Amino acid sequence: GNSVTQMEGPVTLSEEAFLTINCTYTATGYPSLFWYVQYPGEGLQLLLKATKADDKGSNKGFEATYRKETTSFHLEKGSVQVSDSAVYFCALSDKTGNQFYFGTGTSLTVIP
Amino acid sequence: ETGVTQSPTHLIKTRGQQVTLRCSSQSGHNTVSWYQQALGQGPQFIFQYYREEENGRGNFPPRFSGLQFPNYSSELNVNALELDDSALYLCASSPDRIRKNTEAFFGQGTRLTVV
């Protein structure tokens, strides 16, 4: 079956620090992979996606590379800002299903 | 702005009551999915509606039901509310059924508290 595992949070970083949030997946076939972000009191917003192996998704300074050999899709940002404080969800979808499978989320707090 | 709107934003219900949550999908989208997000957890798939018909269901009991209307807006109904139904309910709108390359746009959610 399909599933997503994310690193446990919460994560607290100082402004301008480097961010990595780990995500690994289990899937039947070749899924698409997503990172969604949830700001306090809001719904989910798509941050970036990758649809095939070795693709790199990027947006707002965040990047993630689809690694088929390690079944991973780790989120990275070189220099975080206070405004990046949010909960980040890794997710997958595949051609056979009708849903997204989400990880449990990783809470990030960036302090000035 | 995603264009997906949910109502109400918050509500409080008593155990055993029934509740209806509403979602207006983004213009041009014919598919609506519903997710339950318990506190501190990732969203869990409840069901998806495609062109007014249910198109897949997650591991939720029958007291969770839904509708999709001709304008593709949708309702989620929950009967016989239980305390564990307290959660954020998210509606996701997409231009087609969720497949490998389909993007979905989420509303801000309805926070349901069952007391």
XYZ file of C-alpha atoms in Angstrom:
227
model
C 0.000 0.000 0.000
C 0.857 3.670 -0.080
C 2.249 5.549 2.880
C 4.438 8.516 3.759
C 6.770 8.857 6.719
C 8.060 12.222 7.853
C 10.654 13.153 10.406
C 9.225 13.931 13.800
C 8.956 17.516 14.892
C 8.818 20.081 16.124
C 11.812 21.728 14.513
C 13.103 25.066 15.802
C 15.706 27.003 13.829
C 17.266 30.412 13.938
C 16.681 32.737 11.024
C 19.018 32.069 8.069
C 19.713 28.500 9.203
C 19.620 25.555 6.802
C 16.488 23.427 6.814
C 16.036 19.752 6.032
C 12.801 17.866 6.633
C 13.039 14.184 5.788
C 10.335 12.316 3.939
C 10.289 8.729 2.754
C 7.502 6.892 1.033
C 6.132 3.486 0.177
C 4.078 3.199 -2.972
C 2.814 0.790 -5.568
C 4.149 1.961 -8.885
C 5.648 5.367 -9.486
C 3.875 8.084 -7.558
C 3.984 11.843 -7.762
C 5.351 13.510 -4.648
C 4.294 16.767 -3.055
C 5.115 19.106 -0.232
C 2.213 21.062 1.217
C 2.501 23.835 3.806
C -0.083 24.800 6.409
C 0.182 28.189 8.066
C -1.560 28.690 11.423
C -5.332 28.674 11.074
C -5.263 27.968 7.359
C -5.723 25.095 4.945
C -3.014 23.411 2.918
C -1.079 25.164 0.179
C 0.961 23.353 -2.429
C 4.628 24.244 -1.962
C 6.245 22.087 -4.654
C 5.913 18.802 -6.476
C 7.822 16.251 -8.558
C 6.223 13.728 -10.849
C 9.063 11.356 -11.779
C 12.374 10.077 -10.525
C 15.225 12.612 -10.342
C 12.838 15.546 -10.819
C 13.517 18.493 -8.563
C 10.600 20.567 -7.371
C 11.316 24.110 -6.207
C 9.410 27.139 -4.991
C 10.116 30.121 -2.708
C 13.651 28.907 -2.045
C 12.502 25.408 -1.043
C 13.682 22.374 -2.996
C 13.071 18.640 -2.973
C 14.418 15.921 -5.275
C 12.527 12.739 -6.086
C 14.906 9.897 -5.223
C 13.530 6.587 -6.404
C 16.511 4.551 -5.187
C 16.037 5.726 -1.598
C 12.252 6.349 -1.894
C 12.769 9.803 -0.470
C 11.679 13.376 -1.105
C 13.458 15.499 1.493
C 12.588 19.181 1.744
C 15.453 21.688 1.956
C 15.930 25.414 2.183
C 19.246 27.158 2.419
C 18.201 30.082 4.616
C 14.916 30.047 6.500
C 12.932 33.114 7.481
C 10.528 33.748 10.329
C 7.714 33.724 7.766
C 8.511 30.067 6.965
C 7.133 29.027 10.356
C 4.383 26.547 9.527
C 3.580 22.845 9.393
C 4.957 20.986 6.378
C 3.331 17.865 4.948
C 4.834 15.405 2.519
C 2.287 13.616 0.315
C 1.987 11.278 -2.626
C -0.563 10.396 -5.261
C -0.493 7.668 -7.856
C -2.242 6.787 -11.086
C -4.300 4.015 -9.553
C -5.745 5.882 -6.612
C -8.069 8.748 -6.020
C -6.482 10.410 -3.055
C -3.421 11.946 -1.522
C -1.554 10.084 1.179
C -0.094 12.487 3.720
C 2.608 12.216 6.307
C 1.920 13.345 9.856
C 3.445 16.760 9.305
C 6.511 18.539 10.679
C 6.095 21.758 12.602
C 8.771 24.369 11.908
C 9.354 27.421 14.057
C 11.930 29.977 12.949
C 13.127 32.417 15.602
C 14.717 35.782 14.841
C -5.990 32.639 -3.332
C -7.199 29.137 -4.148
C -10.854 29.915 -4.731
C -12.003 26.998 -2.587
C -14.287 28.169 0.186
C -15.639 26.196 3.120
C -18.356 27.010 5.581
C -18.670 27.377 8.431
C -15.119 28.013 9.641
C -15.829 26.795 13.146
C -18.660 25.025 14.882
C -19.379 23.203 18.089
C -21.756 20.252 18.252
C -22.927 17.877 20.922
C -22.228 14.165 20.804
C -24.990 12.349 18.924
C -25.944 15.337 16.792
C -25.623 15.621 13.033
C -23.561 18.180 11.123
C -23.299 19.398 7.521
C -20.183 21.051 6.190
C -20.077 22.842 2.846
C -17.485 23.417 0.167
C -17.499 25.513 -2.981
C -15.026 24.202 -5.492
C -12.752 26.313 -7.628
C -14.143 27.474 -10.948
C -13.622 24.849 -13.653
C -13.056 22.003 -11.197
C -15.348 18.975 -11.255
C -13.859 16.981 -8.376
C -14.073 17.528 -4.652
C -12.343 15.467 -1.998
C -12.820 15.609 1.760
C -10.152 14.997 4.370
C -10.198 14.797 8.157
C -7.205 16.252 9.979
C -7.066 15.391 13.659
C -4.922 17.565 15.890
C -1.245 16.946 15.254
C -1.908 14.516 12.416
C -1.841 14.552 8.635
C -5.063 14.730 6.642
C -6.890 11.430 6.184
C -8.953 10.798 3.051
C -12.697 10.502 3.648
C -14.071 10.366 0.085
C -13.977 11.959 -3.325
C -16.824 13.140 -5.547
C -16.436 13.338 -9.295
C -19.249 14.760 -11.395
C -21.790 14.222 -8.628
C -20.870 10.617 -7.881
C -18.723 9.151 -5.132
C -15.419 8.058 -6.600
C -13.530 6.396 -3.801
C -13.785 6.267 -0.063
C -11.299 6.001 2.760
C -11.614 4.068 5.976
C -14.537 5.992 7.452
C -17.866 4.578 8.662
C -21.130 5.058 6.737
C -22.245 7.832 9.087
C -19.866 9.975 7.041
C -21.697 10.762 3.817
C -21.547 13.346 1.115
C -23.114 14.988 -1.874
C -21.920 16.848 -4.881
C -24.223 19.247 -6.690
C -24.478 20.094 -10.403
C -22.322 23.183 -9.835
C -19.725 20.821 -8.271
C -20.022 22.275 -4.803
C -20.176 19.626 -2.112
C -21.435 18.757 1.339
C -20.042 16.476 3.987
C -22.570 15.087 6.439
C -21.683 13.357 9.671
C -24.387 11.628 11.700
C -24.309 10.503 15.310
C -21.294 12.641 16.143
C -18.650 11.180 18.408
C -16.004 12.982 20.429
C -13.318 11.580 18.108
C -14.912 13.366 15.171
C -13.442 16.600 16.512
C -11.013 17.681 13.811
C -10.296 20.087 10.988
C -12.222 19.029 7.889
C -10.574 20.000 4.645
C -12.115 20.185 1.227
C -9.885 19.834 -1.836
C -10.919 20.887 -5.309
C -9.247 19.544 -8.451
C -9.821 19.754 -12.185
C -10.200 15.989 -12.415
C -10.052 12.900 -10.238
C -6.857 12.633 -8.223
C -4.350 10.815 -10.363
C -0.609 10.876 -10.576
C -0.253 14.419 -11.867
C -3.372 16.051 -10.524
C -2.993 19.098 -8.319
C -5.550 19.830 -5.671
C -6.399 23.133 -4.053
C -7.478 23.107 -0.445
C -9.899 25.305 1.402
C -9.123 26.788 4.804
C -11.067 24.057 6.543
C -13.898 23.760 9.031
C -12.888 23.229 12.642
C -15.456 20.903 14.240
C -15.520 20.432 17.987
C -17.755 17.740 19.463
C -18.526 18.075 23.152
